[in-house]
Short mmCIF file of C-alpha atoms in Angstrom, two decimals:
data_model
loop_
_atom_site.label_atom_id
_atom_site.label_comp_id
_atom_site.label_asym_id
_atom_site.label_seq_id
_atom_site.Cartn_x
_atom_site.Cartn_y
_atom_site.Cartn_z
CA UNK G 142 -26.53 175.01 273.97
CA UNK G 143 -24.86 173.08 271.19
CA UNK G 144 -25.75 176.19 269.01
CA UNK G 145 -23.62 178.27 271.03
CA UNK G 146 -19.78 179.41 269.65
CA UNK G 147 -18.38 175.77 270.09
CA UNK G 148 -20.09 172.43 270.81
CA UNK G 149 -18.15 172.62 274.64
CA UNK G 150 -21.65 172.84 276.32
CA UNK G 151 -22.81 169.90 274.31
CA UNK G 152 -19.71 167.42 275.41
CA UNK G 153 -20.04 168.80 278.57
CA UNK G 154 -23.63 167.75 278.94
CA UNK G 155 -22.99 164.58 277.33
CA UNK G 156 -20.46 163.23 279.64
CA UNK G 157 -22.24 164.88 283.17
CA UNK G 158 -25.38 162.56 282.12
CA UNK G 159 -23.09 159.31 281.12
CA UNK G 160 -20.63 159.81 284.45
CA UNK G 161 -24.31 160.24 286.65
CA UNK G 162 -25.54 156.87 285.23
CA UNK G 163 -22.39 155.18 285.64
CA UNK G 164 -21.96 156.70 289.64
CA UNK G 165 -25.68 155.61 290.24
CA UNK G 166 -24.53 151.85 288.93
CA UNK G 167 -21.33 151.53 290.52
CA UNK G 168 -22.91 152.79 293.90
CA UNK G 169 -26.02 150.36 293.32
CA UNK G 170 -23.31 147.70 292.71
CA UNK G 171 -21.66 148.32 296.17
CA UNK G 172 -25.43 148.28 297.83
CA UNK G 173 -25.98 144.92 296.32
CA UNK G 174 -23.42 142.88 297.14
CA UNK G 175 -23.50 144.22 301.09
CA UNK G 176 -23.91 141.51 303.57
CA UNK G 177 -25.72 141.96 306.36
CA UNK G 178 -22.98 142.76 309.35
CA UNK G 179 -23.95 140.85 312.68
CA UNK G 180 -22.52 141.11 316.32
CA UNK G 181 -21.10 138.32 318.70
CA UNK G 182 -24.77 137.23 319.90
CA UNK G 183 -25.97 137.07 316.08
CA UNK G 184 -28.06 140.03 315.40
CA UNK G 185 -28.02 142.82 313.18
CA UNK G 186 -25.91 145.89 313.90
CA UNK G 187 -27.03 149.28 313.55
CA UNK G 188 -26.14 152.27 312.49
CA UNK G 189 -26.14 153.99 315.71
CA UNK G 190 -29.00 156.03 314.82
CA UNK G 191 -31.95 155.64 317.41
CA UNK G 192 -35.56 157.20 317.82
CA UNK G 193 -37.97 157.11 320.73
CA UNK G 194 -35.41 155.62 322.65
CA UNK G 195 -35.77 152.06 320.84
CA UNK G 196 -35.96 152.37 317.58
CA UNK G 197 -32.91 151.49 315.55
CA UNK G 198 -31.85 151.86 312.10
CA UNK G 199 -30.22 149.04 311.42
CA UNK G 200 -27.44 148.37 309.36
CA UNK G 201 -28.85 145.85 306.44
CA UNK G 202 -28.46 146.43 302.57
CA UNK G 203 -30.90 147.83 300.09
CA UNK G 204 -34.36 145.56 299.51
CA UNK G 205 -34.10 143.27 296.29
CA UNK G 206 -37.27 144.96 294.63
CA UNK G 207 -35.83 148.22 295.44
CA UNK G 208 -32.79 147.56 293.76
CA UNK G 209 -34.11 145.73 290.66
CA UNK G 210 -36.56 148.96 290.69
CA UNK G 211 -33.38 151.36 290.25
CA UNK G 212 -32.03 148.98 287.65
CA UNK G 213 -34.94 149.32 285.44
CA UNK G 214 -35.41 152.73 285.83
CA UNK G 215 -31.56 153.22 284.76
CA UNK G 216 -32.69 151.16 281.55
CA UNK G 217 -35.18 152.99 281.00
CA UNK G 218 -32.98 156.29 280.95
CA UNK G 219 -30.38 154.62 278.92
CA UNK G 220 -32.97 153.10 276.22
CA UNK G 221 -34.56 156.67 276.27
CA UNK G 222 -31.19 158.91 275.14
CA UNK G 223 -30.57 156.29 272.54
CA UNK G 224 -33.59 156.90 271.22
CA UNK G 225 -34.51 160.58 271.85
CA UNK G 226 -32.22 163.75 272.03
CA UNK G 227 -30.57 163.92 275.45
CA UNK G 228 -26.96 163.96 275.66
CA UNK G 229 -26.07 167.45 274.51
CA UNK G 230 -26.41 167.88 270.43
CA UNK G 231 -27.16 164.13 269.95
CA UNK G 232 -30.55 163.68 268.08
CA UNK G 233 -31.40 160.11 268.80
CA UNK G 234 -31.41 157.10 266.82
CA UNK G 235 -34.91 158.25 266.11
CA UNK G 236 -33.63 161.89 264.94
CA UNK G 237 -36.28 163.87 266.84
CA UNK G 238 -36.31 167.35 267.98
CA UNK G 239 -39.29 169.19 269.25
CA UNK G 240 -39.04 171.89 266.24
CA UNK G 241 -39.86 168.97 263.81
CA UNK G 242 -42.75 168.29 266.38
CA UNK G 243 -43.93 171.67 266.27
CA UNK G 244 -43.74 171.69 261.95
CA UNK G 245 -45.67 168.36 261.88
CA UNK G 246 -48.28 169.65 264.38
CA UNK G 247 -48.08 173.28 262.37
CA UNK G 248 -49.14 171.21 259.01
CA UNK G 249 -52.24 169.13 260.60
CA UNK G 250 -53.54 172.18 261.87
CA UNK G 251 -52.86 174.30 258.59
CA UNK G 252 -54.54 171.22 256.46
CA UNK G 253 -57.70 170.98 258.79
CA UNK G 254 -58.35 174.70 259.05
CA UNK G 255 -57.59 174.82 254.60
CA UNK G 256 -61.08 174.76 253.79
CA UNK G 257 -61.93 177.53 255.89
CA UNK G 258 -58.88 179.58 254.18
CA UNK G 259 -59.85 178.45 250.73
CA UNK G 260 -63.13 179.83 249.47
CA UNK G 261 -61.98 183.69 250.29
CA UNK G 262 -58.81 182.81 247.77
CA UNK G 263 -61.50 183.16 244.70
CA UNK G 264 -62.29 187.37 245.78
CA UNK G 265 -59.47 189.85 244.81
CA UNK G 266 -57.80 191.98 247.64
CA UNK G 267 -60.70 194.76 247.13
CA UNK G 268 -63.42 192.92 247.65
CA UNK G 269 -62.17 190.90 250.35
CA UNK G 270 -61.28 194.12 252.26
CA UNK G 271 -65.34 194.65 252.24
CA UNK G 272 -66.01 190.80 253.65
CA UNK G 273 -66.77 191.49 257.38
CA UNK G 274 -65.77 187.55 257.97
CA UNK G 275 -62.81 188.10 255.85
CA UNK G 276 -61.53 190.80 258.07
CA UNK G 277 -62.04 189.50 261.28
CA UNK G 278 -59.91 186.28 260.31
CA UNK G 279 -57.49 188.99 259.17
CA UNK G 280 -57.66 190.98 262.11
CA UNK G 281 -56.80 187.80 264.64
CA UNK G 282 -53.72 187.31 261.55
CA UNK G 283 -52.41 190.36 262.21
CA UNK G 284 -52.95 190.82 266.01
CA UNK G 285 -50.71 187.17 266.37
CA UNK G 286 -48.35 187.98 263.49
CA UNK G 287 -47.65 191.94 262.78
CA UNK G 288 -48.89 193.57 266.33
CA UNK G 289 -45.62 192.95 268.23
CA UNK G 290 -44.00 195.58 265.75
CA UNK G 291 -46.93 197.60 263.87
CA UNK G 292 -48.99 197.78 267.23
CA UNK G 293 -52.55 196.66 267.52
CA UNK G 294 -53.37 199.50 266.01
CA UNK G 295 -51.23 199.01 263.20
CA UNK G 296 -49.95 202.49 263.68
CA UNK G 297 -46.69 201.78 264.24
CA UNK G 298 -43.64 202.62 265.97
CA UNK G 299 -40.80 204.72 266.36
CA UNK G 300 -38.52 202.11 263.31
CA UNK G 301 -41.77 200.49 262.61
CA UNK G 302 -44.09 201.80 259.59
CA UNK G 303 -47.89 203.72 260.42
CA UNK G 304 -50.08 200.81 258.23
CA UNK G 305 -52.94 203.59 258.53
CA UNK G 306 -51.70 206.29 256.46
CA UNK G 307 -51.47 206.20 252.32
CA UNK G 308 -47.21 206.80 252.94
CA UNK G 309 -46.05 203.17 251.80
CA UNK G 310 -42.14 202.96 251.20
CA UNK G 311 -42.70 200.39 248.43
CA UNK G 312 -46.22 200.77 247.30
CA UNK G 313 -49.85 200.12 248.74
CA UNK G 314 -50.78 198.38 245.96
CA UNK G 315 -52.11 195.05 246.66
CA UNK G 316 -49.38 192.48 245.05
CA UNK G 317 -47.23 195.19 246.76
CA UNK G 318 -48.40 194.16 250.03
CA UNK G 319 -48.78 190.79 248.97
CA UNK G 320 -44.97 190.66 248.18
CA UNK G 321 -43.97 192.42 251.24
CA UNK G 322 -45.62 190.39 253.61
CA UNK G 323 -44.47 186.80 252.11
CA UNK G 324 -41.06 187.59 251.06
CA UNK G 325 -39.91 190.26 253.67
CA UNK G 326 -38.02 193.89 253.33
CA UNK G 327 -34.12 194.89 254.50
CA UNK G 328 -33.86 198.64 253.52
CA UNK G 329 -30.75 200.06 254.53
CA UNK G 330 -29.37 203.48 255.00
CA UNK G 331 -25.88 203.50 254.60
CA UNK G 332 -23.97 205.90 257.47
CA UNK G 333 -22.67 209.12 255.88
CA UNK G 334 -20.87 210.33 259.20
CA UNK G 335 -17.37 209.68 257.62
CA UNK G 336 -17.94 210.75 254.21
CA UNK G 337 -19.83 214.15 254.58
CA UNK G 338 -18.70 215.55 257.99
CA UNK G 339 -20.86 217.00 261.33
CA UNK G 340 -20.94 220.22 258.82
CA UNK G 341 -21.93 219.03 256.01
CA UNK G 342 -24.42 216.52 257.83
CA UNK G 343 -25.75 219.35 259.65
CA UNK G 344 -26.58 221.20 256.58
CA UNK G 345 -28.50 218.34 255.10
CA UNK G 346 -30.51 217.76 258.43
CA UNK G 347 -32.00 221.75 258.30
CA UNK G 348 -32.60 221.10 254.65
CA UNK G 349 -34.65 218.12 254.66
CA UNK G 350 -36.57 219.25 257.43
CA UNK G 351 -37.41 222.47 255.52
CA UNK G 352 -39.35 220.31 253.39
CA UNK G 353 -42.02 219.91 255.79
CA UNK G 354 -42.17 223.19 257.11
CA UNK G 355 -40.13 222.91 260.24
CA UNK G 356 -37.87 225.15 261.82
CA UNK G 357 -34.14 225.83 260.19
CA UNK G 358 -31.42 227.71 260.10
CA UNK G 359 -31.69 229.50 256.65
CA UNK G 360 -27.71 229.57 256.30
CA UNK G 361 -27.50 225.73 256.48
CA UNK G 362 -30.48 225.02 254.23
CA UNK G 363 -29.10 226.47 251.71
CA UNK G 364 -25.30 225.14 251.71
CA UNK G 365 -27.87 221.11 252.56
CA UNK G 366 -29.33 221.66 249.27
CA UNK G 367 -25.93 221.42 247.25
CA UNK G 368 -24.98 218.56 250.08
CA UNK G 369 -28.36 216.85 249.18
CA UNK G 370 -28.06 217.00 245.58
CA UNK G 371 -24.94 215.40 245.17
CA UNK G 372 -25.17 212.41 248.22
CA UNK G 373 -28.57 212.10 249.01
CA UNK G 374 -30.53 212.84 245.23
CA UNK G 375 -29.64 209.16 244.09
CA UNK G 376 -32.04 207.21 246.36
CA UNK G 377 -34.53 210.39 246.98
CA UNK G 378 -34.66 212.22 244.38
CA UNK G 379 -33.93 215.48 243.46
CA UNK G 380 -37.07 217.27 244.71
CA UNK G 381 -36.73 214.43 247.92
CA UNK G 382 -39.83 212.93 247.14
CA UNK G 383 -37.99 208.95 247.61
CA UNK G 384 -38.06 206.48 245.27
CA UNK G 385 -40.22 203.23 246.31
CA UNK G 386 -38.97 200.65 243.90
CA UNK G 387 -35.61 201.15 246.22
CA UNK G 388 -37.86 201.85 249.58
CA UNK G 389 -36.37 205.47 249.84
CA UNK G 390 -38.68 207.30 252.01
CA UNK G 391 -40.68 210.28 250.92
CA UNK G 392 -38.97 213.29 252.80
CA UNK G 393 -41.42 216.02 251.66
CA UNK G 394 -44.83 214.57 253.86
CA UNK G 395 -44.20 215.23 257.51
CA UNK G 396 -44.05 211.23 257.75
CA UNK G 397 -40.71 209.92 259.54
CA UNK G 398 -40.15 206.87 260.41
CA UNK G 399 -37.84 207.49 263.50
CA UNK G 400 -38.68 211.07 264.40
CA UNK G 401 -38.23 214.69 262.59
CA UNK G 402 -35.82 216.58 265.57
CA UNK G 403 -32.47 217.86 264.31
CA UNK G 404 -30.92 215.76 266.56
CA UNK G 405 -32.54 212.32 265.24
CA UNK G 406 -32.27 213.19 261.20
CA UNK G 407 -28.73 213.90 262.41
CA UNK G 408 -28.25 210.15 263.51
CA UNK G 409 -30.08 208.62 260.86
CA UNK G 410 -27.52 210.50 257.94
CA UNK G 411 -24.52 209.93 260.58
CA UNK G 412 -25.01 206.16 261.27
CA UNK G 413 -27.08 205.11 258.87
CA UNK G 414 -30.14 202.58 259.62
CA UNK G 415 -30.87 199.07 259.22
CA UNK G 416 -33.98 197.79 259.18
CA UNK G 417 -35.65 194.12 258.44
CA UNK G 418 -39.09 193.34 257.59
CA UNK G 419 -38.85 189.16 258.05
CA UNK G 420 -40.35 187.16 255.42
CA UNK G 421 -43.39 185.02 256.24
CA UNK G 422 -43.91 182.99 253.30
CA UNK G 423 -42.81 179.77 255.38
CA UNK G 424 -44.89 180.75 258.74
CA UNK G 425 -47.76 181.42 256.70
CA UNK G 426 -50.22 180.01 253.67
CA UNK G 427 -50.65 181.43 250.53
CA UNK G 428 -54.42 181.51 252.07
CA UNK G 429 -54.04 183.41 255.35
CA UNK G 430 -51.08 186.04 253.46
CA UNK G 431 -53.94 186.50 251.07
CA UNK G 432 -56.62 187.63 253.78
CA UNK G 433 -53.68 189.78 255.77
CA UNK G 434 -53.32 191.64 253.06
CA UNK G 435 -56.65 192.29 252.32
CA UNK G 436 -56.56 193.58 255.80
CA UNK G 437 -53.23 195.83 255.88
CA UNK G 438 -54.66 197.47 252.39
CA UNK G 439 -58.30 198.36 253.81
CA UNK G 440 -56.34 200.52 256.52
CA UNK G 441 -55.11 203.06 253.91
CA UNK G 442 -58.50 202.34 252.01
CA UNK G 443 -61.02 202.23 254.38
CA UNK G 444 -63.35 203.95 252.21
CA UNK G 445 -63.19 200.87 249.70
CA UNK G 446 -63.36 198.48 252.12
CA UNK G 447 -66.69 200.05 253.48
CA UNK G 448 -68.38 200.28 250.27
#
């Protein structure tokens, strides 16, 4: 909570859990230095609370054990958020936090399970792609790391890149890949809405979907193609077939990314898009990035990876 806009939650936490522990002393205080209240002929009142007719609760103070028992376990809690994270953002004398639990757990487990890692770091990406042991281990990699946006499948999703076909933004090449996968992607399409027009953006939208054959308004195409060549040209290319070193898509394969209706090309040169490929170098080893690439390469390869 602490992480939130200001550290309100935190205080607020904080002094909740001190004013609770200070209540539950001040009322086990009170309980403790009760005396027992007795009538004229010398016995205990009650609290006129009866059972069955004759049972009573009478009106005596806490038990001794019981108390010392509450006293303890209020030490207990007090030693405990000294020590330990517990009142709001406060870490603890000992300055632990579960996530540095997690990375020291995360290490054992990466150290003990090196060896296994290890011996497939001395074949290149091509002939690891052909280890059937290799690409299991790479398979259970990518099902726990790249599924949730590729798909199990790795054919993507509507924002999310087909890992199946030879279209690769930046390159299929193996260091490619490699380089992808450990330091991450951002490609970004900037918006165009302001500077071009719903004309003008129009235009563009019937020309580039010309290039794969789809149906256009001839009119449009042709005033797109002087609209393309002076906005669009720098990242695609003249002849629209992208540019990977900057990620630029191909726009000449029938391959899109977000879909190829009028009305979605549209958006995409209107608003622009945004998109983020996280880096894993720090969630994974050089070992296991080596073997998951091996894997994401034999899609498009399949007949090398057969051999």
């Amino acid at each position: 909570m602490s992480d939130f806009l200001s550290n309100f939650w935190s205080m607020f936490i904080a002094i909740v859990t001190v004013l609770s522990i200070v209540g539950v002393l001040v009322f086990l205080r009170a309980q403790s230095t009760r005396k027992v209240i007795k009538n004229k002929e010398g016995e205990t009142t009650d609290t006129g609370h009866r059972w069955d007719g004759d049972l009573r609760e009478l009106n005596n103070p806490m038990p001794r054990w019981w108390l010392v028992m509450f006293y303890l376990g209020i030490l207990f809690g007090a030693a405990y958020l000294a020590l330990y994270p517990g009142l709001g953002a406060f870490k603890g004398v000992k300055n632990l936090s579960s996530l540095d639990e997690y990375e020291q757990e995360r290490k054992q487990v990466e150290e003990a399970s090196k060896p296994v890692y290890t011996r497939f770091m001395k074949l290149d990406v091509p002939h690891l792609a052909k280890d059937a042991e290799a690409r299991a281990i790479g398979q259970r990699l990518f099902l726990n790391v790249c599924a949730q946006c590729h798909g199990s499948d790795a054919e993507g999703a509507k924002g999310f890149p087909n890992l199946t076909d030879k279209d690769w933004l930046y390159g299929g090449e193996p260091e490619t890949i490699r380089a992808t996968i450990a330091k991450g992607r951002h490609g970004v399409m900037p918006p165009f809405g302001q500077v071009l027009g719903a004309e003008k953006i129009q235009d563009v939208a019937n020309y580039v979907r010309a290039f794969s054959g789809l149906s256009v308004q001839s009119a449009r195409v042709v005033r797109g193609y002087v609209t393309f060549q002076s906005t669009c040209a720098a990242c695609h290319g003249p002849e629209g077939k992208g540019n990977q070193a900057l990620g630029a898509p191909n726009l000449t394969d029938d391959v899109w990314l977000y879909g190829s209706s009028e009305k979605t090309i549209i958006e995409t040169i209107t608003k622009g898009r945004n998109n983020q490929m996280p880096a894993h170098e720090e969630k994974l080893t050089p070992e296991k990035i080596h073997l998951l690439t091996a894997y994401i390469w034999g899609f498009s390869n399949s007949h090398a990876s057969k051999e």
